């Protein structure tokens, strides 16, 4: 059951992560604001944003 839930969550992230990255880049959200919203460091937020932008092609 847990693995199925993890798989479903992974599919949701794969679908909506790149879309969110495009919106964030398009709106030019400053990295410090993104990091604060995610509750992480600027470096980690930038890495996540780059990853999702890469997935969107």
Coordinates of C-alpha atoms in Angstrom, one line a residue:
X1 CA 0.0 0.0 0.0
X2 CA 2.8 2.4 0.9
X3 CA 4.7 1.7 -2.3
X4 CA 1.5 2.3 -4.4
X5 CA 1.0 5.6 -2.6
X6 CA 4.6 6.6 -3.3
X7 CA 4.2 5.7 -6.9
X8 CA 1.0 7.8 -7.2
X9 CA 2.7 10.8 -5.5
X10 CA 5.7 10.4 -7.8
X11 CA 3.4 10.6 -10.8
X12 CA 1.7 13.7 -9.5
X13 CA 5.1 15.4 -8.9
X14 CA 6.3 14.4 -12.4
X15 CA 3.2 15.9 -13.9
X16 CA 2.9 19.2 -11.9
X17 CA 6.5 19.9 -11.0
X18 CA 7.6 21.0 -14.5
X19 CA 4.4 23.1 -14.8
X20 CA 5.1 24.8 -11.5
X21 CA 8.7 25.5 -12.6
X22 CA 7.5 27.2 -15.8
X23 CA 5.1 29.4 -13.8
X24 CA 7.8 30.3 -11.3
X25 CA 10.3 31.2 -14.0
X26 CA 7.7 33.0 -16.0
X27 CA 6.6 35.1 -13.0
X28 CA 10.3 35.7 -12.1
X29 CA 9.8 34.6 -8.5
X30 CA 13.0 35.6 -6.6
X31 CA 14.9 32.6 -5.4
X32 CA 14.8 33.7 -1.7
X33 CA 11.0 33.8 -1.9
X34 CA 10.9 30.3 -3.4
X35 CA 13.2 29.0 -0.8
X36 CA 11.1 30.4 2.0
X37 CA 7.9 29.0 0.5
X38 CA 9.5 25.6 0.3
X39 CA 11.1 25.8 3.7
X40 CA 14.5 25.1 2.4
X41 CA 17.8 26.8 1.4
X42 CA 18.2 28.9 -1.8
X43 CA 20.6 26.3 -3.1
X44 CA 18.2 23.5 -2.6
X45 CA 15.3 25.5 -4.1
X46 CA 17.4 26.4 -7.1
X47 CA 18.3 22.8 -7.6
X48 CA 14.7 21.7 -7.4
X49 CA 13.6 24.4 -9.9
X50 CA 16.4 23.4 -12.3
X51 CA 15.4 19.8 -12.0
X52 CA 11.7 20.4 -12.8
X53 CA 12.6 22.8 -15.6
X54 CA 14.8 20.1 -17.1
X55 CA 11.9 17.6 -17.0
X56 CA 9.7 20.0 -18.9
X57 CA 12.1 20.0 -21.8

